[in-house]
Structures are given as C-alpha cells and as structure tokens.
Short mmCIF file of C-alpha atoms and ligand atoms in Angstrom, two decimals:
data_model
loop_
_atom_site.label_atom_id
_atom_site.label_comp_id
_atom_site.label_asym_id
_atom_site.label_seq_id
_atom_site.Cartn_x
_atom_site.Cartn_y
_atom_site.Cartn_z
CA ASP A 271 -30.35 -1.18 -1.30
CA LYS A 272 -28.21 0.72 1.30
CA LYS A 273 -28.18 -0.57 4.68
CA GLN A 274 -31.24 0.24 6.85
CA THR A 275 -29.45 2.95 9.15
CA ILE A 276 -31.00 5.84 11.42
CA HIS A 277 -28.22 8.35 11.64
CA PHE A 278 -28.05 10.19 14.18
CA GLY A 279 -25.01 12.39 13.94
CA ALA A 280 -25.48 16.07 14.39
CA GLY A 281 -23.73 16.92 10.97
CA PRO A 282 -22.51 15.69 8.17
CA ALA A 283 -25.85 15.09 9.34
CA LYS A 284 -28.47 13.02 6.97
CA LEU A 285 -29.43 14.13 4.05
CA PRO A 286 -32.67 13.70 2.58
CA GLN A 287 -33.07 10.17 0.70
CA SER A 288 -34.86 12.37 -2.28
CA VAL A 289 -31.64 14.44 -2.91
CA LEU A 290 -29.25 12.26 -3.02
CA PHE A 291 -31.04 10.31 -5.40
CA GLN A 292 -30.97 13.21 -7.46
CA ALA A 293 -27.29 13.65 -6.31
CA GLN A 294 -27.05 10.74 -7.76
CA LYS A 295 -28.91 10.34 -11.50
CA GLU A 296 -27.42 14.04 -12.14
CA LEU A 297 -23.60 13.26 -11.24
CA LEU A 298 -22.34 13.04 -14.48
CA ASP A 299 -23.83 15.14 -16.56
CA TYR A 300 -25.76 17.66 -15.94
CA ASN A 301 -29.19 19.11 -17.25
CA GLY A 302 -27.35 17.61 -20.79
CA SER A 303 -24.68 20.08 -20.36
CA GLY A 304 -22.02 16.85 -20.79
CA ILE A 305 -20.44 17.59 -17.60
CA SER A 306 -21.05 17.39 -13.37
CA VAL A 307 -20.92 20.47 -11.37
CA LEU A 308 -17.85 19.23 -10.05
CA GLU A 309 -16.04 20.15 -13.43
CA MET A 310 -17.91 23.17 -14.43
CA SER A 311 -17.43 26.25 -13.89
CA HIS A 312 -18.71 28.79 -10.97
CA ARG A 313 -18.84 31.47 -14.01
CA SER A 314 -21.29 28.77 -16.08
CA SER A 315 -25.11 29.70 -16.98
CA ASP A 316 -25.30 26.67 -15.46
CA PHE A 317 -24.07 27.57 -12.28
CA THR A 318 -25.21 31.20 -12.31
CA LYS A 319 -28.35 29.66 -12.03
CA ILE A 320 -27.76 27.11 -9.62
CA MET A 321 -26.88 29.38 -7.49
CA ASN A 322 -29.43 32.02 -8.67
CA THR A 323 -32.20 29.31 -7.84
CA THR A 324 -30.37 28.67 -4.22
CA GLU A 325 -30.60 32.29 -2.97
CA ASN A 326 -34.23 33.23 -3.87
CA LEU A 327 -35.20 29.24 -2.52
CA LEU A 328 -33.52 30.69 0.27
CA ARG A 329 -35.49 33.66 -0.24
CA GLU A 330 -38.38 32.94 -0.18
CA LEU A 331 -37.84 30.16 2.85
CA LEU A 332 -37.33 33.06 5.54
CA SER A 333 -39.13 35.96 3.46
CA ILE A 334 -35.63 36.99 3.69
CA PRO A 335 -36.32 41.33 3.39
CA ASP A 336 -34.22 43.27 0.22
CA ASN A 337 -32.27 45.65 2.20
CA TYR A 338 -30.10 42.15 3.08
CA LYS A 339 -27.33 40.18 1.43
CA VAL A 340 -27.51 36.64 0.84
CA LEU A 341 -23.85 34.98 0.71
CA PHE A 342 -22.34 31.48 0.12
CA LEU A 343 -19.03 31.33 2.00
CA GLN A 344 -16.21 28.30 2.57
CA GLY A 345 -14.61 28.46 5.62
CA GLY A 346 -17.54 26.70 7.77
CA GLY A 347 -19.04 27.65 11.14
CA THR A 348 -16.05 28.49 12.40
CA GLY A 349 -14.68 30.55 9.47
CA GLN A 350 -17.92 32.87 10.46
CA PHE A 351 -17.05 33.49 14.03
CA SER A 352 -14.02 34.80 12.87
CA ALA A 353 -15.43 37.10 9.49
CA VAL A 354 -18.37 38.70 12.14
CA PRO A 355 -15.87 40.08 14.35
CA LEU A 356 -13.53 40.93 11.51
CA ASN A 357 -16.59 42.59 9.15
CA LEU A 358 -18.21 44.14 11.85
CA ILE A 359 -16.55 44.83 15.43
CA GLY A 360 -15.22 48.09 13.58
CA ILE A 361 -18.63 49.39 12.30
CA LYS A 362 -18.27 51.56 16.60
CA GLU A 363 -14.88 53.20 17.70
CA ASP A 364 -15.13 51.07 20.91
CA ARG A 365 -14.51 47.88 18.99
CA CYS A 366 -15.89 45.84 21.52
CA ALA A 367 -18.85 43.33 20.91
CA ASP A 368 -21.12 41.33 23.27
CA TYR A 369 -21.15 37.62 23.71
CA LEU A 370 -24.37 35.26 25.33
CA VAL A 371 -22.61 32.29 26.00
CA THR A 372 -24.05 29.83 26.60
CA GLY A 373 -22.85 26.83 25.36
CA THR A 374 -18.98 25.72 23.70
CA TRP A 375 -20.27 27.33 19.75
CA SER A 376 -20.27 30.63 21.13
CA SER A 377 -17.14 30.24 23.51
CA ASN A 378 -15.13 29.78 21.12
CA ALA A 379 -16.27 32.10 18.65
CA ALA A 380 -16.16 34.75 21.78
CA LYS A 381 -12.66 33.14 22.37
CA GLU A 382 -12.12 34.34 18.97
CA ALA A 383 -13.38 37.65 18.67
CA GLU A 384 -11.11 38.22 22.24
CA LYS A 385 -8.65 38.67 18.98
CA TYR A 386 -10.44 41.77 16.74
CA GLY A 387 -11.92 43.53 19.64
CA LYS A 388 -13.10 44.86 23.45
CA VAL A 389 -16.23 41.04 24.17
CA ASN A 390 -17.77 41.55 26.99
CA VAL A 391 -19.63 37.83 28.57
CA VAL A 392 -22.97 39.98 28.96
CA HIS A 393 -24.38 37.12 31.99
CA PRO A 394 -22.62 35.49 35.12
CA LYS A 395 -20.33 33.28 33.72
CA LEU A 396 -22.61 29.31 33.99
CA ASP A 397 -20.47 26.61 35.72
CA THR A 398 -22.63 24.26 33.51
CA TYR A 399 -24.07 25.30 29.78
CA THR A 400 -27.66 24.01 30.40
CA LYS A 401 -29.78 26.87 30.71
CA ILE A 402 -30.19 30.20 29.29
CA PRO A 403 -29.64 32.46 31.65
CA ASP A 404 -32.22 35.99 32.41
CA PRO A 405 -32.72 38.15 30.76
CA SER A 406 -33.42 39.70 33.19
CA SER A 407 -29.45 39.86 34.42
CA TRP A 408 -27.59 40.63 30.69
CA SER A 409 -26.02 43.63 31.25
CA LEU A 410 -25.97 45.08 26.81
CA THR A 411 -22.75 47.51 27.20
CA PRO A 412 -23.95 50.41 25.27
CA GLY A 413 -22.45 51.25 22.02
CA SER A 414 -21.09 47.89 21.48
CA SER A 415 -21.56 47.04 18.19
CA TYR A 416 -22.83 43.69 17.98
CA VAL A 417 -24.49 41.35 20.83
CA TYR A 418 -23.64 37.86 19.54
CA TYR A 419 -25.96 34.15 20.64
CA CYS A 420 -25.41 31.00 18.96
CA CYS A 421 -29.29 30.36 18.32
CA ASN A 422 -29.06 26.31 18.96
CA GLU A 423 -25.91 24.86 20.80
CA THR A 424 -24.98 21.19 19.08
CA VAL A 425 -22.89 19.87 21.79
CA HIS A 426 -24.87 20.97 24.95
CA GLY A 427 -28.37 20.60 23.31
CA VAL A 428 -29.44 24.43 24.84
CA GLU A 429 -32.30 26.56 22.06
CA TYR A 430 -32.94 29.48 22.29
CA ASN A 431 -36.94 29.90 21.87
CA PHE A 432 -37.01 33.78 21.86
CA THR A 433 -35.37 35.81 19.71
CA PRO A 434 -32.81 38.10 22.37
CA GLU A 435 -34.00 41.99 22.85
CA THR A 436 -30.97 43.30 22.11
CA HIS A 437 -32.78 47.69 22.36
CA GLY A 438 -31.78 48.84 18.90
CA ALA A 439 -27.55 46.38 19.09
CA VAL A 440 -27.37 45.11 15.77
CA LEU A 441 -28.24 40.95 16.90
CA VAL A 442 -25.46 38.49 15.29
CA SER A 443 -26.63 34.92 15.98
CA ASP A 444 -25.63 31.36 14.58
CA MET A 445 -27.76 29.02 13.55
CA SER A 446 -25.92 26.71 12.50
CA SER A 447 -27.79 23.54 13.46
CA ASN A 448 -31.18 25.36 13.85
CA PHE A 449 -31.21 26.57 10.02
CA LEU A 450 -34.87 26.55 8.50
CA SER A 451 -36.06 25.10 10.71
CA ARG A 452 -38.78 26.99 12.01
CA PRO A 453 -40.14 30.53 10.74
CA VAL A 454 -37.41 33.20 11.77
CA ASP A 455 -38.51 37.17 12.11
CA VAL A 456 -35.42 37.95 9.86
CA SER A 457 -35.96 41.48 9.71
CA LYS A 458 -34.76 42.24 13.91
CA PHE A 459 -30.94 39.81 13.19
CA GLY A 460 -27.73 42.56 11.32
CA LEU A 461 -26.16 39.08 10.70
CA ILE A 462 -27.20 35.64 10.50
CA PHE A 463 -24.84 32.92 9.64
CA ALA A 464 -25.26 29.33 9.76
CA GLY A 465 -22.55 26.25 8.34
CA ALA A 466 -25.13 24.19 5.98
CA GLN A 467 -24.22 20.66 6.97
CA LYS A 468 -26.21 20.62 9.39
CA ASN A 469 -29.61 21.65 8.15
CA VAL A 470 -29.12 22.19 4.36
CA GLY A 471 -26.95 20.06 2.73
CA CYS A 472 -22.86 19.53 3.08
CA ALA A 473 -19.87 20.32 3.78
CA GLY A 474 -18.02 23.22 1.89
CA VAL A 475 -20.56 26.41 2.39
CA ALA A 476 -22.13 29.00 4.94
CA VAL A 477 -25.04 30.87 4.44
CA VAL A 478 -24.46 34.73 5.12
CA ILE A 479 -28.21 36.81 5.93
CA VAL A 480 -26.58 40.45 6.24
CA ARG A 481 -28.10 43.37 6.28
CA GLU A 482 -26.98 45.45 4.10
CA ASP A 483 -25.75 48.98 5.84
CA LEU A 484 -23.56 46.29 8.29
CA ILE A 485 -21.37 45.60 5.01
CA GLY A 486 -18.83 47.97 4.65
CA HIS A 487 -17.18 48.19 7.41
CA ALA A 488 -14.32 44.78 7.83
CA LEU A 489 -11.11 45.95 10.08
CA THR A 490 -7.83 46.34 6.86
CA GLU A 491 -6.93 42.76 8.27
CA CYS A 492 -9.76 41.37 7.33
CA PRO A 493 -8.75 38.72 5.17
CA ILE A 494 -10.81 38.83 1.50
CA VAL A 495 -12.54 35.76 1.16
CA LEU A 496 -14.49 36.56 4.25
CA ASN A 497 -15.14 40.59 3.87
CA TYR A 498 -18.31 40.61 3.35
CA GLN A 499 -18.19 43.61 0.91
CA VAL A 500 -16.51 42.16 -1.56
CA GLN A 501 -18.50 38.65 -1.25
CA ALA A 502 -21.62 41.12 -2.24
CA GLN A 503 -20.25 42.39 -5.13
CA ASN A 504 -18.73 39.59 -6.93
CA ASN A 505 -22.14 37.71 -5.87
CA SER A 506 -20.06 35.48 -3.44
CA LEU A 507 -18.12 34.31 -6.83
CA TYR A 508 -15.50 36.57 -5.62
CA ASN A 509 -13.42 33.89 -4.99
CA THR A 510 -14.47 29.10 -6.34
CA PRO A 511 -16.83 28.66 -4.11
CA ALA A 512 -18.29 25.65 -3.11
CA CYS A 513 -19.83 25.07 -5.62
CA PHE A 514 -21.07 21.19 -5.67
CA SER A 515 -22.32 21.79 -1.95
CA ILE A 516 -23.97 24.84 -2.90
CA TYR A 517 -26.13 22.76 -5.28
CA ILE A 518 -26.16 20.36 -2.89
CA MET A 519 -28.25 22.65 -0.87
CA SER A 520 -30.32 23.68 -3.54
CA LEU A 521 -31.35 20.49 -3.70
CA VAL A 522 -32.30 20.49 0.27
CA LEU A 523 -33.61 23.78 -0.14
CA GLU A 524 -36.49 22.67 -2.50
CA TRP A 525 -37.28 19.66 -0.46
CA ILE A 526 -38.23 21.70 2.73
CA LYS A 527 -40.13 23.95 -0.07
CA ASN A 528 -41.93 20.99 -1.04
CA ASN A 529 -42.03 19.64 2.36
CA GLY A 530 -43.86 22.25 4.06
CA GLY A 531 -42.16 25.00 3.90
CA VAL A 532 -39.97 26.60 7.22
CA ASP A 533 -43.48 25.84 9.03
CA GLY A 534 -43.05 22.56 7.83
CA MET A 535 -39.74 21.69 9.74
CA GLU A 536 -41.23 23.30 13.04
CA THR A 537 -44.46 20.75 12.92
CA LEU A 538 -41.41 17.54 11.98
CA ASN A 539 -39.20 19.26 14.31
CA LYS A 540 -40.98 19.35 17.13
CA LYS A 541 -42.79 15.61 16.85
CA LYS A 542 -38.84 14.30 16.45
CA SER A 543 -37.99 15.48 19.54
CA SER A 544 -40.53 15.04 21.75
CA MET A 545 -40.30 11.27 20.94
CA ILE A 546 -37.05 11.31 22.62
CA TYR A 547 -37.18 13.80 25.48
CA ASP A 548 -41.25 11.62 26.69
CA ILE A 549 -39.22 8.37 26.53
CA ILE A 550 -36.36 10.60 28.18
CA ASN A 551 -39.01 11.96 30.82
CA SER A 552 -41.48 8.54 30.74
CA SER A 553 -38.37 6.36 31.83
CA ASN A 554 -37.78 6.83 35.44
CA HIS A 555 -34.73 7.98 35.65
CA PHE A 556 -32.70 5.56 33.31
CA TYR A 557 -32.62 8.96 30.72
CA THR A 558 -31.80 11.80 32.35
CA CYS A 559 -31.65 15.10 30.22
CA PRO A 560 -29.28 17.53 32.36
CA VAL A 561 -30.81 20.23 30.61
CA ASP A 562 -33.50 22.50 31.58
CA VAL A 563 -36.59 22.20 30.09
CA ALA A 564 -37.62 25.64 29.20
CA CYS A 565 -34.40 25.70 26.16
CA ARG A 566 -34.37 21.90 25.13
CA SER A 567 -33.42 21.76 21.84
CA ARG A 568 -35.64 20.53 19.02
CA MET A 569 -32.91 20.30 17.25
CA ASN A 570 -29.84 17.57 19.59
CA VAL A 571 -31.00 15.51 22.65
CA PRO A 572 -28.19 15.04 24.78
CA PHE A 573 -29.00 12.42 27.77
CA ARG A 574 -27.28 10.32 30.41
CA VAL A 575 -27.69 6.74 30.43
CA GLY A 576 -28.24 4.91 33.66
CA LYS A 577 -28.31 7.86 36.46
CA LYS A 578 -27.78 11.28 36.68
CA GLN A 579 -24.17 11.13 35.47
CA GLY A 580 -23.93 9.18 33.57
CA ASP A 581 -23.33 5.39 33.79
CA GLU A 582 -20.59 4.71 31.29
CA THR A 583 -21.10 1.06 31.25
CA LEU A 584 -24.43 1.08 30.23
CA GLU A 585 -24.37 3.89 27.83
CA LYS A 586 -21.33 1.79 26.12
CA ASP A 587 -23.98 -1.12 26.62
CA PHE A 588 -26.60 1.86 25.25
CA LEU A 589 -23.67 2.95 22.45
CA ASP A 590 -22.86 -1.06 21.41
CA GLY A 591 -26.72 -2.76 21.29
CA ALA A 592 -27.63 1.53 19.47
CA SER A 593 -25.39 0.08 16.14
CA LYS A 594 -26.54 -3.57 16.56
CA LEU A 595 -30.06 -2.73 15.45
CA GLY A 596 -28.71 -0.06 13.59
CA MET A 597 -28.67 3.61 14.83
CA ILE A 598 -25.74 5.39 14.12
CA SER A 599 -24.07 8.69 15.57
CA LEU A 600 -25.63 8.33 18.69
CA LYS A 601 -21.90 9.37 20.78
CA GLY A 602 -22.01 12.92 22.34
CA HIS A 603 -19.74 14.70 22.38
CA ARG A 604 -17.29 14.58 25.44
CA TYR A 605 -17.57 17.80 27.96
CA THR A 606 -14.26 20.06 28.28
CA HIS A 607 -13.87 22.70 30.18
CA THR A 608 -16.24 24.13 33.26
CA HIS A 609 -18.05 21.16 33.25
CA THR A 610 -18.59 17.89 36.49
CA GLN A 611 -20.33 15.85 33.55
CA SER A 612 -17.76 13.62 31.43
CA GLY A 613 -19.90 12.42 28.22
CA PHE A 614 -23.29 11.86 26.86
CA VAL A 615 -25.29 10.35 24.85
CA ALA A 616 -26.30 12.75 21.73
CA CYS A 617 -30.14 11.51 18.76
CA TYR A 618 -29.70 14.91 16.86
CA VAL A 619 -33.17 14.85 15.40
CA THR A 620 -32.00 17.38 11.92
CA ILE A 621 -34.22 19.01 9.55
CA SER A 622 -34.06 15.64 7.08
CA GLY A 623 -33.72 13.11 10.37
CA ASP A 624 -34.21 8.97 9.97
CA VAL A 625 -36.27 9.67 13.52
CA LEU A 626 -38.55 12.11 11.27
CA GLU A 627 -38.98 9.06 8.54
CA ASN A 628 -39.40 6.06 10.10
CA PRO A 629 -40.52 7.15 13.42
CA SER A 630 -42.54 3.69 14.57
CA ALA A 631 -39.35 1.59 13.68
CA VAL A 632 -37.21 4.07 16.35
CA ARG A 633 -39.77 4.47 18.99
CA ASN A 634 -39.12 0.83 18.16
CA ARG A 635 -35.14 0.38 18.78
CA ILE A 636 -35.45 3.12 21.13
CA CYS A 637 -37.19 1.61 23.81
N1 LIG B 276 -21.63 26.76 15.35
C1 LIG B 276 -22.90 25.46 15.26
C2 LIG B 276 -23.58 25.50 16.27
C3 LIG B 276 -21.82 24.32 15.05
O1 LIG B 276 -22.16 23.15 15.75
C4 LIG B 276 -20.38 24.56 14.47
C5 LIG B 276 -20.44 22.35 14.31
N2 LIG B 276 -20.37 21.12 15.04
C6 LIG B 276 -19.72 25.09 14.25
C7 LIG B 276 -20.24 26.55 14.22
C8 LIG B 276 -18.37 24.78 13.08
O2 LIG B 276 -19.00 24.78 12.26
P1 LIG B 276 -18.53 24.23 11.12
O3 LIG B 276 -16.96 22.22 11.38
O4 LIG B 276 -18.72 24.25 10.37
O5 LIG B 276 -16.57 25.22 11.05
#
C-alpha cells in the first residue's frame, strides 16, 4: 500500500513498480541460493548469470555491434567525465579534444578534460543554455582525439534530436538522462556512457559502451578502476562491481524489453513530454519553457511559473500545491553560471515516470 505519489525526480528516478516488487520478492533469497544479491560474491555463478543477462539485454535492446565492449563501472556519470579523457585523449599525440558545451553536464565534463589535455569548445560560447548552436557554426579541430557532447542536458532540458556529424572523428556521448529512450545507431559512436539512476536502475553503476579499437590508450596516470582496458579484460570485475545496482538494471532492462523496447520507450516519452509541453503552450504564458522548440527535451521539462523569468512566490505556491497533491521532486536546479535566470520548476519524465502510468491523473492535477 504505497503512498500515491507522482515522482518527477530526475535521478534517482522512479523505477517501475514491477521491478521493485520483484527485487522485494528476491531480496532475502535470490533464486533459491539462500542469500541475497546484496551478500553474493561477484564471482559466484548466480551473479555471473546476472551480469551476462544484463549485458545481453543491453546488446539486444540497442543492437550493439560485436566490436563494442559493454562495461559496468562505478563512479557514476561524473566518474566517466574523467574516465573519457583519461582513456581517450591520448589516442592522438596532440592530446586535444573537442567539446560541445550546451549545459551544466557538458560544461563539467569539459572542465574535467582540461586537466588532461587541450579542450576546444567548437562553437561560439552560449550566454544561456537554451539551445544547440547550429552545426554550421561549429569548427571541429583537425586531429582532435574525440568530439564530446551531452545528448540530453538534464538541468537545462536541452536534447539533441540529431547525431552530430564529426567527419570521421571519434564521437563520445553522455547519454545519462536519455539512455534507452529511443533507438540509437551505436556504430556512429566511439563511446556512449550513462549513469544508471535515471533510466536504467539505481545509483552505483554507469554503463560504458566503447568501440574496441579505442581501448588501450589510457594515460599512465589513469586510475586502474577507470581503465577501460583493464576493466574490459576482466569483464568489469577487476574490482568488486556495484552488484545490486547491476541486478536492478537487469530487471529494468527486462521491463523495457517487455514494454516495446527502445521503440516503445520513444513513443511513450514523446507522449509523456508532449502532455507537459501542451499544457505550457496552451497556458497563455502562465507557464513558460525557456528552451528552443527545436531542442526541447523529451526527458525533462524545465519551466517557469507566472512569467517569463518566473515569479518566485507563484513558483513556491506551485511547488507547495503540487506537493499537497502528491506530486514530488518538481523543484528544478538553480542556474549558477552564465545565466540570468535564478531557478525553475522542472518535470522529469524519465522512462518509467508516473506521467506514463497515470496520464489523466497527472493532467488533472497539473491543470
Ligand atoms: N551527466 C548527466 C547528463 C547527468 O544528468 C548527471 C547527473 N544528474 C551526470 C552526468 C552526473 O552523474 P552522477 O551523479 O552519476 O555522477
């Protein structure tokens, strides 16, 4: 008898109810082993099966080509901000990487990469993170080791609806907040990574999908747990992995498979986010979304209440009223740098979000 809440948190985000039930059912005694996954050796046969199932489901859902390794690492998305340059920036002698900086997360990633090599932001600097600069304004650096972008900027609600053209340069994408929300042609990427706690489970594990020829170029200072070659050679078991988080991921992947796979998720996410954008668009500017229509995220919808820059009193009323109606985690992040806006409300409509499970209830409550 769970309290009837509608949870809009970006991550850790809502998990499908059926996944929670199954985890509950198996918590004390996994598969007749007499112990919990929480207590199980990462080298046991039961856990080996969980790892293999998780990887196979991911490979199936995204049609990952055979020349890509799938790794399950710790350190979250932020760990991967460092792991990417530590493993890839040394691929070319110049140690130079191109970054598209369209929001907090790509900005954080670029700052981390600056510790290990030269970083070029390939487009004119943005005053506000509300758009994706037109590709005609990008100037990629010849000979850069890779081109990095964040496919969905979780704080700012900016999402790429196209794959950047890099003219042969290695493309790296942070897909933490839109992973598995639509089909992706993995072969266009050198590397994709995603923290699990938004779309594929709970915190503790990040998925890395990396093309084999990019493995083995780590800088000597790369910590061993972040070294793709070491982890790939050891099937992500060089050290103890986040066993329970990987187990939860396997349950979520199964749920995605049973709910139409990534095509199914794409349909659902469009439907969920359109419900919110429709309300914003028809609100006669009572609600406003600062993001360019062309790159509005299907995963997270930042908006202001009351007027364009937001009326803080009304926004507080909105959040209080929403909370009384059981709608939680709607408070968005505060903008901190290069922005005139100070904060906003945000609906995160992550893959298994409640908007999907009870659309009319949400619509009635929001309106
Ligand atoms: N990238 C994106 C797009 C994110 O949304 C986040 C987390 N909000 C991160 C990276 C950082 O992830 P973590 O907290 O797992 O380090």
